[in-house]
mmCIF file of C-alpha atoms and ligand atoms in Angstrom:
data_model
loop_
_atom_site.group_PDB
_atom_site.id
_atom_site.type_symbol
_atom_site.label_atom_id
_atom_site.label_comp_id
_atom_site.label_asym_id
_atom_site.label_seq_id
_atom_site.Cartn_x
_atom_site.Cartn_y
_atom_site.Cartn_z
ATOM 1 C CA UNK M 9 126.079 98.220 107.967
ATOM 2 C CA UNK M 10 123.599 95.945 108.224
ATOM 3 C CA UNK M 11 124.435 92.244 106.193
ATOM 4 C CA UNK M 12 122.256 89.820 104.399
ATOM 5 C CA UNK M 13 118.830 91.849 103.962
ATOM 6 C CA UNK M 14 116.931 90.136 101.597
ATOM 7 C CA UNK M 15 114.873 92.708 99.046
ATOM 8 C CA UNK M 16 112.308 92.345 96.372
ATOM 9 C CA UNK M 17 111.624 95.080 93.429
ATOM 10 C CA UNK M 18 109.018 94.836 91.640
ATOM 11 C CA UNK M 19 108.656 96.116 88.108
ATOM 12 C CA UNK M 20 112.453 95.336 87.674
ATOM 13 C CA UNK M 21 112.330 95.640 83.711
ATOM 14 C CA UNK M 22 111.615 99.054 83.594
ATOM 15 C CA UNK M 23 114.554 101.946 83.927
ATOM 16 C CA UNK M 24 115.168 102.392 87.399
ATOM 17 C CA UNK M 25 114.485 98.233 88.337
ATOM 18 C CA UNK M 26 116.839 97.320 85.327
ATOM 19 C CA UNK M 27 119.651 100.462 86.624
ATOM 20 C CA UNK M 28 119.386 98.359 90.062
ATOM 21 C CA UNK M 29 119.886 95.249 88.344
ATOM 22 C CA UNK M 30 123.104 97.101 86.806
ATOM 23 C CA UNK M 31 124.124 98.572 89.991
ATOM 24 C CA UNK M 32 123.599 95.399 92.195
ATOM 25 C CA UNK M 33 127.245 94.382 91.824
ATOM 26 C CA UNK M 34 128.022 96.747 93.768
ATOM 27 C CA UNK M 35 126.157 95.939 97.240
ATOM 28 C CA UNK M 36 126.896 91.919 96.985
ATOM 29 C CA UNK M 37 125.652 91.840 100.777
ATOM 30 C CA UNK M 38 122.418 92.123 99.744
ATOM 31 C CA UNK M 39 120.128 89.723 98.260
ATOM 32 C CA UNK M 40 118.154 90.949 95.721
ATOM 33 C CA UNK M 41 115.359 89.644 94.317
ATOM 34 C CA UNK M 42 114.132 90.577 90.862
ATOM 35 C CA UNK M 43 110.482 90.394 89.362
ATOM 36 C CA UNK M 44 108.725 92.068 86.355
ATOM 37 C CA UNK M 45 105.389 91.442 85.452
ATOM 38 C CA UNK M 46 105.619 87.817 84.492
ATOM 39 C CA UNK M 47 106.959 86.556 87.416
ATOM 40 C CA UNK M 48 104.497 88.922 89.988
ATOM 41 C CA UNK M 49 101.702 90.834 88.908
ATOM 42 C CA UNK M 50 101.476 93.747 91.838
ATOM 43 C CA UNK M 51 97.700 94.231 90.718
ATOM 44 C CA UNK M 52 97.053 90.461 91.465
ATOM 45 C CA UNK M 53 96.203 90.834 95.141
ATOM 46 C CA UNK M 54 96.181 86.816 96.151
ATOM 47 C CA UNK M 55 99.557 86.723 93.993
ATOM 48 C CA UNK M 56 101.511 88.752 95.589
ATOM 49 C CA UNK M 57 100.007 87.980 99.200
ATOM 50 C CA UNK M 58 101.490 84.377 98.674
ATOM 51 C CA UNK M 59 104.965 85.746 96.594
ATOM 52 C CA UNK M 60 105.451 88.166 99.961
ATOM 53 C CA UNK M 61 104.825 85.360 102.320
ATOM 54 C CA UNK M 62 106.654 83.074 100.934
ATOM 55 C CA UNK M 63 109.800 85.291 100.567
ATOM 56 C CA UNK M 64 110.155 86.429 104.179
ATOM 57 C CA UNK M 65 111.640 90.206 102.959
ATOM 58 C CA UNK M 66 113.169 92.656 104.945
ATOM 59 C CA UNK M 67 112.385 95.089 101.990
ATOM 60 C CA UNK M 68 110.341 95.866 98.781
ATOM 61 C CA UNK M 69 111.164 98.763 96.428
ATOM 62 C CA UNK M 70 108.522 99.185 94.285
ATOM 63 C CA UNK M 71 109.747 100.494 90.639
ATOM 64 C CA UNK M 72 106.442 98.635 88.760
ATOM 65 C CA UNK M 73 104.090 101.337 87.624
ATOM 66 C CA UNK M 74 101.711 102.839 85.041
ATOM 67 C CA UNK M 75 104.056 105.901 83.224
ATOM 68 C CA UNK M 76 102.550 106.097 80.324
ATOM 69 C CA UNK M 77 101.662 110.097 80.838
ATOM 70 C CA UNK M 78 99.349 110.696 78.179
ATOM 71 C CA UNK M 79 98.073 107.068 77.649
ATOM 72 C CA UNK M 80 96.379 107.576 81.442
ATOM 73 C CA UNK M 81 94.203 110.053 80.292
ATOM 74 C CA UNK M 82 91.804 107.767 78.666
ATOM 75 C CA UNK M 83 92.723 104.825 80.664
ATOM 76 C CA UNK M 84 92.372 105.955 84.439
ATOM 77 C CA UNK M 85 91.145 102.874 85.514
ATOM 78 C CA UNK M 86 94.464 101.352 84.784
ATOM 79 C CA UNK M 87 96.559 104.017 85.833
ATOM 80 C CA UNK M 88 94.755 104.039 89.176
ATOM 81 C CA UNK M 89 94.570 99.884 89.575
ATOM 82 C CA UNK M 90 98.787 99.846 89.295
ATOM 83 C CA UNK M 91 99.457 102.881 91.244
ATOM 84 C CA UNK M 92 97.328 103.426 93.465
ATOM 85 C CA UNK M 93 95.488 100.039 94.790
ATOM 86 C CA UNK M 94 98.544 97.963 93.898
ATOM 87 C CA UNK M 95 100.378 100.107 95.803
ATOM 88 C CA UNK M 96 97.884 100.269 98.741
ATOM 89 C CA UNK M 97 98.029 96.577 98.922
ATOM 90 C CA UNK M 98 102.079 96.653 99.023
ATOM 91 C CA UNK M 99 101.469 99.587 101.421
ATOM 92 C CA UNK M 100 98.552 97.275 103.509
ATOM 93 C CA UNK M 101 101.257 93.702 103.386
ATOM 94 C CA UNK M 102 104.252 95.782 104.612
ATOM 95 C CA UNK M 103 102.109 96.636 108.205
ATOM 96 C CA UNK M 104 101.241 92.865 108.000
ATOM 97 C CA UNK M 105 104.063 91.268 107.031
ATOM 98 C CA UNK M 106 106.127 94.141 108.753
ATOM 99 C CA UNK M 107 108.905 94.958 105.976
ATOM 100 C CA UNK M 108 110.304 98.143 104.699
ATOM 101 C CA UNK M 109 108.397 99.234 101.726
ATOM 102 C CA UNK M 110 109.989 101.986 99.173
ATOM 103 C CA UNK M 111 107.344 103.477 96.625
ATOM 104 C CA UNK M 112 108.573 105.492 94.119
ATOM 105 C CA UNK M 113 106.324 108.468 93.089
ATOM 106 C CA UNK M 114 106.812 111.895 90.931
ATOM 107 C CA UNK M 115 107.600 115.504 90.683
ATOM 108 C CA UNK M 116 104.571 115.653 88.419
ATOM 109 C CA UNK M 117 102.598 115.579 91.726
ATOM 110 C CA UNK M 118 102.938 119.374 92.296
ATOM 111 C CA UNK M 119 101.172 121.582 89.410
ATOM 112 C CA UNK M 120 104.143 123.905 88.917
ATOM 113 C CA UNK M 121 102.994 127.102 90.270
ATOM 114 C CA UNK M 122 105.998 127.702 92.305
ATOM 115 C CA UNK M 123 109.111 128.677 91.066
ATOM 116 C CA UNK M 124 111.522 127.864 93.594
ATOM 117 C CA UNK M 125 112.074 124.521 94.584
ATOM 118 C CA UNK M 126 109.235 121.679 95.733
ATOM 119 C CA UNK M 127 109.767 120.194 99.329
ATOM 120 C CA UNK M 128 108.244 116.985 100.827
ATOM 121 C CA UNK M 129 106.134 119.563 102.822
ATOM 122 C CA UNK M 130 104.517 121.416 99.852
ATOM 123 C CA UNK M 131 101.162 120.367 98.772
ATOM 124 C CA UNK M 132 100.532 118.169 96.142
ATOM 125 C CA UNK M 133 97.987 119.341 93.491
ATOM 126 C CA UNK M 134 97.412 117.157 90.514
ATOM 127 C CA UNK M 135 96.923 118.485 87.289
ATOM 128 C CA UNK M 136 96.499 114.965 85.433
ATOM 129 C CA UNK M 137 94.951 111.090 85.029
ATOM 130 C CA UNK M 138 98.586 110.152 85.618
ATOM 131 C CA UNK M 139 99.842 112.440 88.756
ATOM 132 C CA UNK M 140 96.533 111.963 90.202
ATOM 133 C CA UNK M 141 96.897 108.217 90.315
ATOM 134 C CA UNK M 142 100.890 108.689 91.907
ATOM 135 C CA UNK M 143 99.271 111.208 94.474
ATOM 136 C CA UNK M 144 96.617 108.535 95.529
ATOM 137 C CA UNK M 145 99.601 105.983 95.611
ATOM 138 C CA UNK M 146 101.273 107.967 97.967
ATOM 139 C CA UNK M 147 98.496 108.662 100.195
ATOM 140 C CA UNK M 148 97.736 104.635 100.406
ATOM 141 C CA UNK M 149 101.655 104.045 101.410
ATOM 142 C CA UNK M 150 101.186 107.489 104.073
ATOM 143 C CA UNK M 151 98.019 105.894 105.171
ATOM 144 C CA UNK M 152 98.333 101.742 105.714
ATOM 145 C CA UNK M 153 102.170 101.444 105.744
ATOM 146 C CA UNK M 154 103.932 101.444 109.156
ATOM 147 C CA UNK M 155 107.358 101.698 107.923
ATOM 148 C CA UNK M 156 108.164 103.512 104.236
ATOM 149 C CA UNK M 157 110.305 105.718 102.221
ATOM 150 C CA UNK M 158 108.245 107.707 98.938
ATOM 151 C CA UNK M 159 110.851 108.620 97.375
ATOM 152 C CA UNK M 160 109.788 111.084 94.640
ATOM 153 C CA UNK M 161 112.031 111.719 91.495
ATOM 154 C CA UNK M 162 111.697 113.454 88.107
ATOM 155 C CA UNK M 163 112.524 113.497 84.344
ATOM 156 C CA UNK M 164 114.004 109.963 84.396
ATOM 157 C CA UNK M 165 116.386 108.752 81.900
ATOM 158 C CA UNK M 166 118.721 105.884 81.417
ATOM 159 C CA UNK M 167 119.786 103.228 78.670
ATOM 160 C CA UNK M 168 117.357 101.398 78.922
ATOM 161 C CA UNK M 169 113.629 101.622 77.561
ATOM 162 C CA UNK M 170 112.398 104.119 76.090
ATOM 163 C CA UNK M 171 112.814 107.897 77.022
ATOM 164 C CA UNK M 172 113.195 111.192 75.878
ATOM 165 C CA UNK M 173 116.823 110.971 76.123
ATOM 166 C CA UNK M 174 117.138 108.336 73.823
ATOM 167 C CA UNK M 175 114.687 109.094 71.477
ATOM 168 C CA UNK M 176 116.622 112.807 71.368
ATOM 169 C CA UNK M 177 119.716 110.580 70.925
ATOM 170 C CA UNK M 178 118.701 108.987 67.923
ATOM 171 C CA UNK M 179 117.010 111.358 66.168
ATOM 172 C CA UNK M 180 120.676 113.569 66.299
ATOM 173 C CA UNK M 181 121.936 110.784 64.741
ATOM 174 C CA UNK M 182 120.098 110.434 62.326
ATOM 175 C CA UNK M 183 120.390 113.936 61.126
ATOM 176 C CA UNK M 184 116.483 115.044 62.502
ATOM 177 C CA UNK M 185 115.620 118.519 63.319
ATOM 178 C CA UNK M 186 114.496 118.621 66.794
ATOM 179 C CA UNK M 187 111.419 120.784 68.270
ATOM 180 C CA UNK M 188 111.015 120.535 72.285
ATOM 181 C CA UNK M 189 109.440 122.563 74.836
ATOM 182 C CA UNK M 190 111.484 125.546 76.612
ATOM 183 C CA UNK M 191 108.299 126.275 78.956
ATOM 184 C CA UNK M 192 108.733 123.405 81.362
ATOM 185 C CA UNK M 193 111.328 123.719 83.815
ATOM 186 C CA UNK M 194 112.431 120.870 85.994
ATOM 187 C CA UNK M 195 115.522 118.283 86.579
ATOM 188 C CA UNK M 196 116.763 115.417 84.246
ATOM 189 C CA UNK M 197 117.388 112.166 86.313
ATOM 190 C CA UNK M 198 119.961 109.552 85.797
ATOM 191 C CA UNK M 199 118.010 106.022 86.531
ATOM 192 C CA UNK M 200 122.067 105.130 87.597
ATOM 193 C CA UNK M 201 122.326 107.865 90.210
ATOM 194 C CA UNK M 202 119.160 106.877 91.528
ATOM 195 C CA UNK M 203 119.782 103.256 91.424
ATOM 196 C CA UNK M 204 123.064 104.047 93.044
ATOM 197 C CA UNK M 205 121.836 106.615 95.777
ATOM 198 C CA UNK M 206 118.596 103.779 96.929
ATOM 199 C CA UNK M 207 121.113 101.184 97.553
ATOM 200 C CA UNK M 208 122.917 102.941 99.433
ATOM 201 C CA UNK M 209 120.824 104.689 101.948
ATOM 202 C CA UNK M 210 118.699 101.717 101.885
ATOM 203 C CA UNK M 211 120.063 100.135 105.145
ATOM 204 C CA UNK M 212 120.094 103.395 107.426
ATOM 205 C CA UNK M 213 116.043 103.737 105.819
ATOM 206 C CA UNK M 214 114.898 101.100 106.730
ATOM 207 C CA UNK M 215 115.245 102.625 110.407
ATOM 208 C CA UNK M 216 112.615 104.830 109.652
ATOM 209 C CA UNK M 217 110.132 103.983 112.151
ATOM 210 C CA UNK M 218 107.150 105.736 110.055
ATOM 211 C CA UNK M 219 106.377 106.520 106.361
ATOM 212 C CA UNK M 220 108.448 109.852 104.760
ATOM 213 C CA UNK M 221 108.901 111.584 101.604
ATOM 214 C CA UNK M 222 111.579 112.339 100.136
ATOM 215 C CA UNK M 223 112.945 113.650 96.667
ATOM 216 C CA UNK M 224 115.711 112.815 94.539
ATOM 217 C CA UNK M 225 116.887 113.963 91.509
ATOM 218 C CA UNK M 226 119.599 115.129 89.902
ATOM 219 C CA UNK M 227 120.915 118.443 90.766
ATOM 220 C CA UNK M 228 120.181 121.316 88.914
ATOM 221 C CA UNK M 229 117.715 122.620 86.305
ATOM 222 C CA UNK M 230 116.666 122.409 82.779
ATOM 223 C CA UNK M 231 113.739 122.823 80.675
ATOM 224 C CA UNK M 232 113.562 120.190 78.155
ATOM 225 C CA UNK M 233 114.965 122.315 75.475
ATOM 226 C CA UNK M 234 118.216 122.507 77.189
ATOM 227 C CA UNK M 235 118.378 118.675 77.936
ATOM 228 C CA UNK M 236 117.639 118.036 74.377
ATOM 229 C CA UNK M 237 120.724 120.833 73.558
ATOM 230 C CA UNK M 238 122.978 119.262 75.579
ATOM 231 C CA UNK M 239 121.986 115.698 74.639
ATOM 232 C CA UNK M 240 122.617 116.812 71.179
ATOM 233 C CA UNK M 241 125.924 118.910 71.687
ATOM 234 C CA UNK M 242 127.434 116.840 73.832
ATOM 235 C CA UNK M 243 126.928 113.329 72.123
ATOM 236 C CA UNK M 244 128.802 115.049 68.895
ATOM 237 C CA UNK M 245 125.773 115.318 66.753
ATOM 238 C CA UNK M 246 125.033 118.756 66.837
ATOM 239 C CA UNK M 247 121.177 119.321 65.645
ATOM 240 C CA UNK M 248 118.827 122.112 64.680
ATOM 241 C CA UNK M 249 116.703 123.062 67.618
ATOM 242 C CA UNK M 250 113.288 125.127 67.883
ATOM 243 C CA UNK M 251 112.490 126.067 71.102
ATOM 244 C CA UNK M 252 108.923 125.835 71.293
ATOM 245 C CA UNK M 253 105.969 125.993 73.981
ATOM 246 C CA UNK M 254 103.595 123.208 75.247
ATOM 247 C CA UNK M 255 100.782 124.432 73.626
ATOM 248 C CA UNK M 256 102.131 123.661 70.118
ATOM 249 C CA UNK M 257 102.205 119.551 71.283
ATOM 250 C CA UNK M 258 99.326 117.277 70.978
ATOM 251 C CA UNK M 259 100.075 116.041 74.566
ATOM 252 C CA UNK M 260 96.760 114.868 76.005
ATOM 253 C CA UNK M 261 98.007 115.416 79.814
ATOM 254 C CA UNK M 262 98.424 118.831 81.251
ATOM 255 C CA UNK M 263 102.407 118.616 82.848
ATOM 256 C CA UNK M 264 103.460 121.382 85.904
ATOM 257 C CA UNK M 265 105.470 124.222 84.113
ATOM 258 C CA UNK M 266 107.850 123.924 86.867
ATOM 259 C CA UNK M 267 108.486 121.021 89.186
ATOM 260 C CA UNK M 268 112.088 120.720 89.948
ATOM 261 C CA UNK M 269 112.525 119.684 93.339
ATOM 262 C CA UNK M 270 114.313 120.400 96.912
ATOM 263 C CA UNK M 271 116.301 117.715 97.884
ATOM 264 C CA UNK M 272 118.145 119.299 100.949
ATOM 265 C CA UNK M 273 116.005 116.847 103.050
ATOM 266 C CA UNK M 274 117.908 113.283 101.783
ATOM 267 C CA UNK M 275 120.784 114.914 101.476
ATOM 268 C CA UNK M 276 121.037 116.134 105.088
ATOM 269 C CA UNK M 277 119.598 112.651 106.490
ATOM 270 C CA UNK M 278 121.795 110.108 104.726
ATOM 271 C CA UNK M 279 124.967 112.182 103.820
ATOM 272 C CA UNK M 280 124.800 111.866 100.402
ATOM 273 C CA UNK M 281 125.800 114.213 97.611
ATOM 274 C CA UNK M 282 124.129 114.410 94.171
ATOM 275 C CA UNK M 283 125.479 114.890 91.055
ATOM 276 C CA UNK M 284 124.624 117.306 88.372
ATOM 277 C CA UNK M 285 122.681 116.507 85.549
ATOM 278 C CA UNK M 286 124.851 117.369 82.962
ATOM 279 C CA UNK M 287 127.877 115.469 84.553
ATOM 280 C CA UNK M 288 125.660 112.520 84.828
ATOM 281 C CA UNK M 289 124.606 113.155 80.868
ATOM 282 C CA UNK M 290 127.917 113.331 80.008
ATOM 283 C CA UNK M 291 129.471 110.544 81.124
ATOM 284 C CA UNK M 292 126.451 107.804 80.228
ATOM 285 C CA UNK M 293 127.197 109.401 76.470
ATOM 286 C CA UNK M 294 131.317 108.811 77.235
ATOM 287 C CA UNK M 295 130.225 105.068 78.578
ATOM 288 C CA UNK M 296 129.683 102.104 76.829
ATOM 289 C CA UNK M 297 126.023 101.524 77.724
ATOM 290 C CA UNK M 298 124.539 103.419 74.522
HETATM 291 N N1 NAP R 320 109.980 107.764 83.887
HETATM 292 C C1 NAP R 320 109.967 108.942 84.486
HETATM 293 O O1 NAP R 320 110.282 109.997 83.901
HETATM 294 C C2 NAP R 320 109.546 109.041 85.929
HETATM 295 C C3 NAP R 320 109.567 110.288 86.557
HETATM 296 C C4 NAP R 320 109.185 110.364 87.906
HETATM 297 C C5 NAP R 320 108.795 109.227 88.580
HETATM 298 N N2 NAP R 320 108.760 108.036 87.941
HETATM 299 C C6 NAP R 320 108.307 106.848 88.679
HETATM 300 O O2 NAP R 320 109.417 105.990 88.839
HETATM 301 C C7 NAP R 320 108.990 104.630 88.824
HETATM 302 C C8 NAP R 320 109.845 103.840 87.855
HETATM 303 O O3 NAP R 320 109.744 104.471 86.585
HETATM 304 P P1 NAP R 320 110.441 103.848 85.291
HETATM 305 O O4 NAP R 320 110.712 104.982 84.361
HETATM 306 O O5 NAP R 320 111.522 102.906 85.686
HETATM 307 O O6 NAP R 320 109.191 103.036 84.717
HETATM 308 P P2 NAP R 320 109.131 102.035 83.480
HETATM 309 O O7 NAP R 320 110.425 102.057 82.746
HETATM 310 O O8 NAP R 320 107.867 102.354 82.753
HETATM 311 O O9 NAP R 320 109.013 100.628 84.200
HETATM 312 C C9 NAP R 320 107.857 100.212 84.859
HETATM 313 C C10 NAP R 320 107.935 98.722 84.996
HETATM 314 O O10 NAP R 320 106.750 98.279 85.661
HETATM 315 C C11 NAP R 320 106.360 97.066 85.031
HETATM 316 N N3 NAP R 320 104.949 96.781 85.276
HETATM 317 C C12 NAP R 320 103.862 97.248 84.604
HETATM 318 N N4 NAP R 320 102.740 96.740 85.138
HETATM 319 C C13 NAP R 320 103.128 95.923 86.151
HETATM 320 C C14 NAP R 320 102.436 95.096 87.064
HETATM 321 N N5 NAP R 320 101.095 95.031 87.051
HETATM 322 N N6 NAP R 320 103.137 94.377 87.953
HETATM 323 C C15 NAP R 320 104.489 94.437 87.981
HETATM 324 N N7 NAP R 320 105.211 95.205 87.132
HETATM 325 C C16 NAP R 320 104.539 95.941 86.232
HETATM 326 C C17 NAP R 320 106.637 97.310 83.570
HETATM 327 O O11 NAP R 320 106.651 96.061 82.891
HETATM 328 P P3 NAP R 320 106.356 96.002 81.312
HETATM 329 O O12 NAP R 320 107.484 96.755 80.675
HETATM 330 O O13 NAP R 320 106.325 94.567 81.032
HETATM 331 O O14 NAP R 320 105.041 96.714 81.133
HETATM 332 C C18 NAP R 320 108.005 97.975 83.660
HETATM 333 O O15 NAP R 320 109.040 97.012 83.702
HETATM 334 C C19 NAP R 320 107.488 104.669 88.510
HETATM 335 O O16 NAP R 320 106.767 104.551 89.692
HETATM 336 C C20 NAP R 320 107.280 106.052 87.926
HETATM 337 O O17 NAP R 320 105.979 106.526 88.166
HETATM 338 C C21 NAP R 320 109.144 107.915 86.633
#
C-alpha cells in the first residue's frame, strides 16, 4: 500500500466529492485535498495551472461537472466549457505535471439500444447536449492524458444534494402520489459505494501506465419505477405509484432506454465486489444520514 499520496478533487460539494469527504476517515494515509468552486474554478485555465503547481499532487479525481441533464440543452456552451475543455486542460496538466488524473463520466454516454450490459469497449453514441459534452470529456482525458482512470457510473444518489432519491423520499412523506418512468432501464448508484470503491483501488490505479475506462455502479437493475417503489416501500411510506413512459415528461433531453452497465472489468482488476442496489438503498434509509 502505498503511504502519504497527496490528492486533490475537484467539485468536492457535489454528491460523490461530499461522499469522499464522508468516507475520508477511513483512508487517514492519504491526504486529501478538498475544493469546490470557490476555492478552484476547473474552467479558469491560469487558476488551476498555478493551484496544480503549487500543490505538487500525486492525484486529481475530478467530481466537478455540469449535470444538469435537461438545463444543457439550451446551454451547451456551458455544458461543454466544464466537461469537456475543463477536463481537457486537467487531462493536458496531468501529462505535464505527470499525476494520476480520475475523470468521472456517465452511462448516459451509450444511447440504450442494447439490452444486455454496456462494456468499456462498446461505442459511445450520444443522444444529448449533456452526454455529448461527457463523451467529448472523455475523449480529451483518452487523448492528452498519459496516465488516467474514466471511471463511468450511473443513476447517482446519496444524502446529499439534490436527486431523485430524495426528492422520491420526500414526496412519500409527505403523502404525494408518485408518477415515474418504467421505460428506462439502468442501475441506481450509491455516491457511498462509489466513494468507498475509488479510495480504495485508488493506489493500485494509479499504476496504470495509460488512460482506461472503466464502469461502476451498483449491481443490478431497475427502471426508475422500481427505484421509486422501493424507495417508497422500504422507507415505510408506502405511496401510490403510476408507472408511466418517457414520453408523458416534459424532459427536454432525450435519455438511453437502457444503459445499465458491465462492470466485470473493475471487478476482475482490483478485486473488488459490489453491492446491490437495493442493499445499498436500504441501509442509507436504516442510517442516520437522512
Ligand atoms: N448525478 C448523476 O446521476 C450522475 C450519473 C453519472 C455520472 N455522473 C457524473 O459524476 C460526476 C459527479 O456527479 P455528482 O452527482 O456528484 O455532481 P453534482 O452533485 O452536480 O456536483 C458537481 C459539483 O461540481 C461543482 N462545480 C460546478 N462547476 C464547477 C467548476 N467550474 N469548477 C469546480 N467545481 C464546479 C458543483 O459546485 P456548485 O454546487 O457550487 O455548482 C458541484 O459541487 C459528474 O462528472 C457527473 O457527470 C453523475
Amino acid at each position: 500500500m502505498q503511504k502519504g499520496l497527496r490528492i486533490l478533487i475537484t467539485g468536492s460539494n457535489g454528491q460523490l466529492g461530499s461522499s469522499l469527504k464522508r468516507a475520508a476517515g477511513n483512508y487517514p494515509y492519504f491526504h486529501l485535498t478538498f475544493t469546490d468552486m470557490e476555492e478552484l474554478d476547473i474552467t479558469r485555465f491560469e487558476a488551476v495551472d498555478a493551484f496544480l503547481k503549487n500543490g505538487s499532487f500525486d492525484a486529481v479525481i475530478n467530481c466537478a461537472g455540469y449535470t444538469a441533464v435537461d438545463k444543457a440543452e439550451t446551454d451547451e456552451a456551458g455544458a461543454f466549457r466544464l466537461n469537456a475543455y475543463a477536463v481537457g486542460h486537467l487531462a493536458h496538466l496531468s501529462s505535464l505535471l505527470d499525476f494520476f488524473l480520475v475523470h468521472i463520466s456517465t452511462d448516459y454516454v451509450f444511447d440504450g439500444q442494447k439490452n444486455i450490459p454496456y462494456s468499456e469497449t462498446d461505442q459511445p453514441s450520444a443522444l444529448s447536449v449533456y452526454a455529448r459534452s461527457k463523451m467529448e470529456g472523455e475523449n480529451e482525458v483518452l487523448k492528452k492524458a498519459r496516465r488516467a482512470m474514466i471511471l463511468r457510473t450511473s443513476w447517482l444518489y446519496s444524502e446529499f444534494g439534490n436527486n431523485f432519491f430524495k426528492t422520491i423520499l420526500n414526496k412519500c412523506r409527505n403523502g404525494e402520489k408518485l408518477r415515474v418512468v418504467f421505460d428506462q432501464t439502468g442501475t441506481p448508484t450509491y455516491a457511498g459505494d462509489l466513494a468507498e470503491a475509488l479510495l480504495k483501488i485508488l493506489p493500485r490505479a494509479m499504476e496504470i501506465k495509460k488512460p482506461e475506462i472503466y464502469h461502476y455502479s451498483n449491481e443490478g437493475v431497475a427502471s426508475w419505477y422500481d427505484f421509486a417503489r422501493c424507495i417508497s416501500i422500504f422507507s415505510g411510506y408506502p405511496a401510490e405509484t403510476e408507472p408511466i413512459r418517457t414520453h408523458m415528461l416534459p424532459n427536454r433531453a432525450v435519455r438511453p432506454a437502457y444503459s445499465v452497465m458491465d462492470k466485470s472489468k473493475i471487478k476482475s482488476c482490483f478485486g473488488i465486489t459490489i453491492p446491490f442496489w437495493q442493499e445499498s438503498l436500504i441501509k442509507l434509509l436504516n442510517s442516520d444520514k437522512i
